[in-house]
Coordinates of C-alpha atoms in Angstrom, one line a residue:
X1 CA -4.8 -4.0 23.0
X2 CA -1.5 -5.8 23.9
X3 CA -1.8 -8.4 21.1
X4 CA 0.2 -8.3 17.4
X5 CA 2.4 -5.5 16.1
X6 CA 2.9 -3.2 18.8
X7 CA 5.1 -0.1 16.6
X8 CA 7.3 1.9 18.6
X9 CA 8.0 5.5 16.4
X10 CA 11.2 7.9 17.2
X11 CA 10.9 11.0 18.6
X12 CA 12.7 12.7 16.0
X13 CA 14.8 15.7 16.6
X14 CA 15.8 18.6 14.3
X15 CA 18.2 21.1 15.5
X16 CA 17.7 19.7 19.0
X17 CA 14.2 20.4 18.9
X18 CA 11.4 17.9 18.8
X19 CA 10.2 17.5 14.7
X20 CA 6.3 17.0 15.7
X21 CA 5.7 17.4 11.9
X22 CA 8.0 14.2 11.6
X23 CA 6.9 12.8 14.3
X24 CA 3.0 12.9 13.5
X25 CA 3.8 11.5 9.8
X26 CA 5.7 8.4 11.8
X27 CA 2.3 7.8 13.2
X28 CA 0.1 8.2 10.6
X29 CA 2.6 5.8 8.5
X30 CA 1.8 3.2 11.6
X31 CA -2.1 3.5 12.0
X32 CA -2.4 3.8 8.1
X33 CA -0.7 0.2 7.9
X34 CA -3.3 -1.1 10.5
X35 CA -0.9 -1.8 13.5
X36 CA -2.8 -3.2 16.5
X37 CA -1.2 -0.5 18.8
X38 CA 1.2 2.3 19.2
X39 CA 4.4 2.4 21.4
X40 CA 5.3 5.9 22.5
X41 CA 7.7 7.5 24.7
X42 CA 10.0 4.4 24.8
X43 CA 13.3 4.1 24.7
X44 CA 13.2 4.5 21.2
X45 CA 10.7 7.5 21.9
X46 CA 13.6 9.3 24.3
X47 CA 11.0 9.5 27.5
X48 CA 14.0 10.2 30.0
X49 CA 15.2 13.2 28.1
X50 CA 11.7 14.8 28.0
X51 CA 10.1 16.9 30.9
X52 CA 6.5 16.4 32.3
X53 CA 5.5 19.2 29.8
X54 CA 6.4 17.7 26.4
X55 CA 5.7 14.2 27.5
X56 CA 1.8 15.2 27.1
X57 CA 2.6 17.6 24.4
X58 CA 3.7 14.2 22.9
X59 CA 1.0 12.4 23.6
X60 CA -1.8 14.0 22.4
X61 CA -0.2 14.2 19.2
X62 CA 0.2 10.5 19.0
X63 CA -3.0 10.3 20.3
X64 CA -4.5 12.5 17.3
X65 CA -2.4 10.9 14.9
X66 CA -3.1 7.3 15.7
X67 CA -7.0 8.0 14.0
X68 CA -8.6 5.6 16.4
X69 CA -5.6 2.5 16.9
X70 CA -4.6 2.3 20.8
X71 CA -1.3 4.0 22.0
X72 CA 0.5 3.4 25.0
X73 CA 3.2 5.3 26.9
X74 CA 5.5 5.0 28.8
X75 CA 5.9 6.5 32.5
X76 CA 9.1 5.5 33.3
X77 CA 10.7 8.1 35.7
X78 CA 13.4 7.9 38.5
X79 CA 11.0 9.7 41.0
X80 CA 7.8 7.5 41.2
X81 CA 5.6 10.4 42.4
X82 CA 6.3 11.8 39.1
X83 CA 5.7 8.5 37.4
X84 CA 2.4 8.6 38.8
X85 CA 1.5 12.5 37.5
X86 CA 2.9 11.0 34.2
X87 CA 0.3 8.7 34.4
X88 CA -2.4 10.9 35.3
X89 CA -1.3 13.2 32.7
X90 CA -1.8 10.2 29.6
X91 CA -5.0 9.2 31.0
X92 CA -6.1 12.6 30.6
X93 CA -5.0 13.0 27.4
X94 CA -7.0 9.2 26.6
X95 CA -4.4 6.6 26.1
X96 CA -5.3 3.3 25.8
X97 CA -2.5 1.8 27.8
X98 CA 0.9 2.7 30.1
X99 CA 4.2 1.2 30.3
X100 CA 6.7 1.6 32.9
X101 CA 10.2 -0.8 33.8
X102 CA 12.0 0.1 36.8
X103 CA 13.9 3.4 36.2
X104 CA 15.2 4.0 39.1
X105 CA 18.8 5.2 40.5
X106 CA 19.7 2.4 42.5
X107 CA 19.5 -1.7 42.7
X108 CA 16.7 -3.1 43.6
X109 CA 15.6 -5.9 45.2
X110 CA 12.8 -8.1 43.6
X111 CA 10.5 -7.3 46.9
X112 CA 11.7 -3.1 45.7
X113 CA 10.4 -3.4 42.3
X114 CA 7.2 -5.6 43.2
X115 CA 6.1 -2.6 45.5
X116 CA 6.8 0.3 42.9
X117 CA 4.7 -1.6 40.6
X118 CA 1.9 -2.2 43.7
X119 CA 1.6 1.1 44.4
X120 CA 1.6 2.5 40.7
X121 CA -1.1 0.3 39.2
X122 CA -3.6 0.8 42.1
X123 CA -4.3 4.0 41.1
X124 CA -4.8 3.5 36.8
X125 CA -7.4 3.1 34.9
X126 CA -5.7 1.6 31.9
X127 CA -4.2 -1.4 31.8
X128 CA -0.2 -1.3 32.3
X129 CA 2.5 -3.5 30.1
X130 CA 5.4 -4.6 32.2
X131 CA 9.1 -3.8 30.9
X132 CA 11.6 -6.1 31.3
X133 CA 14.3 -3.8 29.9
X134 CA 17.5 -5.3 31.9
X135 CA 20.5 -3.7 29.4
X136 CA 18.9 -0.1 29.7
X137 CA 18.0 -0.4 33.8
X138 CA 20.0 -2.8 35.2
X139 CA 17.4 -4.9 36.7
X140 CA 16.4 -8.3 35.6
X141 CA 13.4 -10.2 36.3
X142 CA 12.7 -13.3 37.3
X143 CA 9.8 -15.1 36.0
X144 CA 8.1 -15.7 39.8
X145 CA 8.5 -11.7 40.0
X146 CA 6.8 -11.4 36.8
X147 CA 4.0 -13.6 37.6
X148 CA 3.4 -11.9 40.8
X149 CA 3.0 -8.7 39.0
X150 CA 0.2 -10.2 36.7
X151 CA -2.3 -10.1 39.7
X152 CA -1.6 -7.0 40.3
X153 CA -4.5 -4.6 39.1
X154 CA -4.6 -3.5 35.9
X155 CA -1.8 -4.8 34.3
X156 CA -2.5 -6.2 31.0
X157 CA 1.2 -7.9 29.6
X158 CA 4.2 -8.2 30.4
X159 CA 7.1 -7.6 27.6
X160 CA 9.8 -9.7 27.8
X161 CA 13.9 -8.5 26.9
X162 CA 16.3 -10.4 24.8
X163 CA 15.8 -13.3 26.5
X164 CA 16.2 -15.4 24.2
X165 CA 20.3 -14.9 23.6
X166 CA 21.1 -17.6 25.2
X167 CA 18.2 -20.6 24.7
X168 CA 17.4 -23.1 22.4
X169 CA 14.0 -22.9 20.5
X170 CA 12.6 -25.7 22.9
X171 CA 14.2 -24.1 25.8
X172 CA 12.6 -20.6 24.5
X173 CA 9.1 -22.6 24.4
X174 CA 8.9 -23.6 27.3
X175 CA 9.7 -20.4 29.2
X176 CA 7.0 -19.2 27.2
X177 CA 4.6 -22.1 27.9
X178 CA 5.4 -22.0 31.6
X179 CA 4.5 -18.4 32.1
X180 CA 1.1 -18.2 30.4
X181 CA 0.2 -21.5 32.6
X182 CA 1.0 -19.2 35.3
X183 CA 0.7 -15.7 35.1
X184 CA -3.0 -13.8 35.8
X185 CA -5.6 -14.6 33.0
X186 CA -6.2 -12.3 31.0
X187 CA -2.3 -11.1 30.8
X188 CA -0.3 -11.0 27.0
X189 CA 3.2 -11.9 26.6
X190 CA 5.4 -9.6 24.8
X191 CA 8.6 -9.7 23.0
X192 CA 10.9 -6.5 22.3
X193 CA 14.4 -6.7 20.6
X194 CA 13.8 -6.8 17.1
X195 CA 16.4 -9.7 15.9
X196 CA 15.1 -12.2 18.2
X197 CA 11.4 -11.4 18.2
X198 CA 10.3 -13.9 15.5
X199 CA 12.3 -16.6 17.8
X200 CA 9.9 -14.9 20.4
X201 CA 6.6 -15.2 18.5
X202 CA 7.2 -18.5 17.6
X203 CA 8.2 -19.6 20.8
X204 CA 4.5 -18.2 21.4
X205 CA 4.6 -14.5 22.7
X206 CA 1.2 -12.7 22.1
X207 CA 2.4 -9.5 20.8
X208 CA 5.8 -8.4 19.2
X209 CA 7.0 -4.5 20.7
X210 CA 8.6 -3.5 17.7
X211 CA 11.3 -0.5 16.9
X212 CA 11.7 -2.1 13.5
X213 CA 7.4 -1.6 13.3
X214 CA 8.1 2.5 13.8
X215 CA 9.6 2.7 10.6
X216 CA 8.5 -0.1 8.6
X217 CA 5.2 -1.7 10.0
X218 CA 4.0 -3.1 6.6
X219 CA 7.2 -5.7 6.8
X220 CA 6.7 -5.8 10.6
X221 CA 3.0 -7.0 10.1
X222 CA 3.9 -9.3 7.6
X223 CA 6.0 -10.9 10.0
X224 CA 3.8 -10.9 13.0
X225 CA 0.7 -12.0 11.2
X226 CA 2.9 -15.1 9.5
X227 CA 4.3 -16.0 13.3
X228 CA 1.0 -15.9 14.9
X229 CA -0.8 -17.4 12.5
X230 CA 2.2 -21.0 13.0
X231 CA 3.8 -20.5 9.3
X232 CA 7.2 -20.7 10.6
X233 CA 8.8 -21.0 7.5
X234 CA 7.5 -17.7 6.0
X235 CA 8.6 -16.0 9.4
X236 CA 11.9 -17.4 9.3
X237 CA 11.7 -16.5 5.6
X238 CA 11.1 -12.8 6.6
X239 CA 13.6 -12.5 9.5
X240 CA 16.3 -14.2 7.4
X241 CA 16.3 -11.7 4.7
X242 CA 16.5 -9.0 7.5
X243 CA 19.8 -10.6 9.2
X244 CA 21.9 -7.5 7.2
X245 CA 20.3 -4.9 9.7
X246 CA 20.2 -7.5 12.6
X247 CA 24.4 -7.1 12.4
X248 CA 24.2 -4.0 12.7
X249 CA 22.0 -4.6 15.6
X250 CA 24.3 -6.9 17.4
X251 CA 27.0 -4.0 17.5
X252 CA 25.3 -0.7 17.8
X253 CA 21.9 -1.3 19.8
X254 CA 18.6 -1.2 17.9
X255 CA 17.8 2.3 18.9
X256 CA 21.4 4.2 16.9
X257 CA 20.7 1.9 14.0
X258 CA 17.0 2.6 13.5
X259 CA 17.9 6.4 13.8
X260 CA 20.9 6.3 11.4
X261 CA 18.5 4.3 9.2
X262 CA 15.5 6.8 9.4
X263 CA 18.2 9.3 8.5
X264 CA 19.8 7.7 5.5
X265 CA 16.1 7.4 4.4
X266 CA 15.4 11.0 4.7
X267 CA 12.8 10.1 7.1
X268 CA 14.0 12.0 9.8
X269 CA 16.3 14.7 9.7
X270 CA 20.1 13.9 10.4
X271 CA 21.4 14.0 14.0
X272 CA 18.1 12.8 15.2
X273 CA 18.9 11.8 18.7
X274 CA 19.4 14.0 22.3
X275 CA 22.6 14.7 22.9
X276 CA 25.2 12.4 23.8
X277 CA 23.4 9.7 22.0
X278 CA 24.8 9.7 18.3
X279 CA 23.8 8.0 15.0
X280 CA 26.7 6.0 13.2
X281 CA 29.5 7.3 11.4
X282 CA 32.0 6.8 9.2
X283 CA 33.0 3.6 8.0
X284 CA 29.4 2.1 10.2
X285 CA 27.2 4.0 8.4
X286 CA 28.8 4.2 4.5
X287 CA 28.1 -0.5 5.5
X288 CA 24.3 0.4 6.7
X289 CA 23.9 2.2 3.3
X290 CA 25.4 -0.6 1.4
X291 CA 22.9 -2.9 3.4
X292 CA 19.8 -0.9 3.1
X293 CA 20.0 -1.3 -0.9
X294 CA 19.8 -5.0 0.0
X295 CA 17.0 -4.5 1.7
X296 CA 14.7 -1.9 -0.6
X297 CA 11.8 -4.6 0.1
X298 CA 11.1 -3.1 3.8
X299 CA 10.1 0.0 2.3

């Protein structure tokens, strides 16, 4: 399953409640556009704000709603015995896949985070997709850690960070080459951060984790499907013409500026997010407007 579009929906809010109305129509949107898998319970799907409780509420109705295309969720907890009844609960409810980064209240050391991931995946029965998440936990791996975890049981990819800020296409390459010489066979590599993840499939990741794919997986296919297939003219083509929403990227984080987005299409209601987290205002949002009419295409 961890190959392609992998489309990451909100968890829409409405008067601080879940929306599971909205929420369900997000996913039908995805599986109707033929996504190869699901991403809920993300960042993007608010996981730490949830309890055990609505966290299987959740998904089961992703579950339901995905009609048949794989969904994975996330685990991620600060407490890993509860990360492990998290993951006992999605299996029960007939996932397809989990995903978990280090979510934990402290640094840790490399040898830390090997052994949280040890103990976790010895008791699933779905495969796991690695997080490399470093501006949301702090941690950042390195790629021995992440090869060691590919022999771990039952993990299935690993999905890489923004890692390519700072490195060349070449340089992005052969990162990408070096670790699928490496890693466990078998094993997919991911890329999440929607501005650089065309950089990322061409530089030869398997499967692109998309927040852009939760609202508009159509576009997001497109672009997967043209990067995967080596026509990297049409995917520089497609990412080009989105480099209006990437600014807005660069300054807000993906996860305020595909809510604010979402609400300025009506998709979701307004004030979508959990408390403190807050869509943009003012002068930030009256520009996104302006640059969503450049981009009616996505749509």
């Amino acid at each position: 399953m961890f190959k392609g579009l992998c489309a990451f929906p909100l968890a829409p809010l409405e008067n601080c409640k879940f929306e599971e109305k909205t929420f369900i129509s997000l996913i039908e949107n995805q599986a109707n556009s033929g996504v190869n898998s699901i991403g809920v319970l993300g960042s993007t799907g608010r996981y730490a704000y949830m309890t055990r409780e609505q966290r299987y509420r959740t998904t089961k109705l992703a579950i339901s709603a995905a009609d048949g295309i794989p969904v994975m969720i996330s685990i991620g907890n600060v407490v890993p015995e509860e990360a492990l009844r998290m993951a006992e609960d999605a299996q029960k409810a007939g996932v397809s896949g989990l995903m978990l980064s280090p979510f934990l209240n402290h640094n840790l050391s490399s040898y830390e985070v090997f052994r949280l991931y040890e103990r976790l995946t010895a008791e699933l029965s779905v495969p796991l997709c690695v997080y490399d998440n470093w501006t949301t936990t702090g941690f950042e791996f390195t790629d021995e850690l992440l090869i060691a975890l590919s022999y771990l049981n039952n993990v299935g990819s690993i999905r890489l960070g923004d890692f390519l800020v700072e490195r060349s296409a070449s340089a992005s390459q052969k990162r990408v080459s070096n670790l699928k010489s490496r890693i466990s066979e078998g094993v997919t590599i991911g890329i999440s951060g929607d501005s650089l993840s065309a950089a990322g499939l061409i530089a030869g990741c398997d499967v692109w984790y998309s927040i852009l794919g939760g609202l508009f997986p159509h576009y997001s296919l497109r672009m997967t499907h043209a990067a995967l297939h080596g026509d990297e003219s049409e995917t520089h083509q497609l990412n080009n013409a989105l480099e209006p929403l990437w600014v807005f990227y660069r300054r807000h984080g993906s996860l305020r500026v595909i809510a604010t987005v979402g609400e300025i299409m009506g998709t979701v209601a307004t004030r979508c997010l959990p408390f403190p987290l807050h869509p943009l205002i003012g002068k930030e949002r009256s520009s996104l407007e302006e640059a969503l009419e450049k981009l009616q295409f996505l749509a």
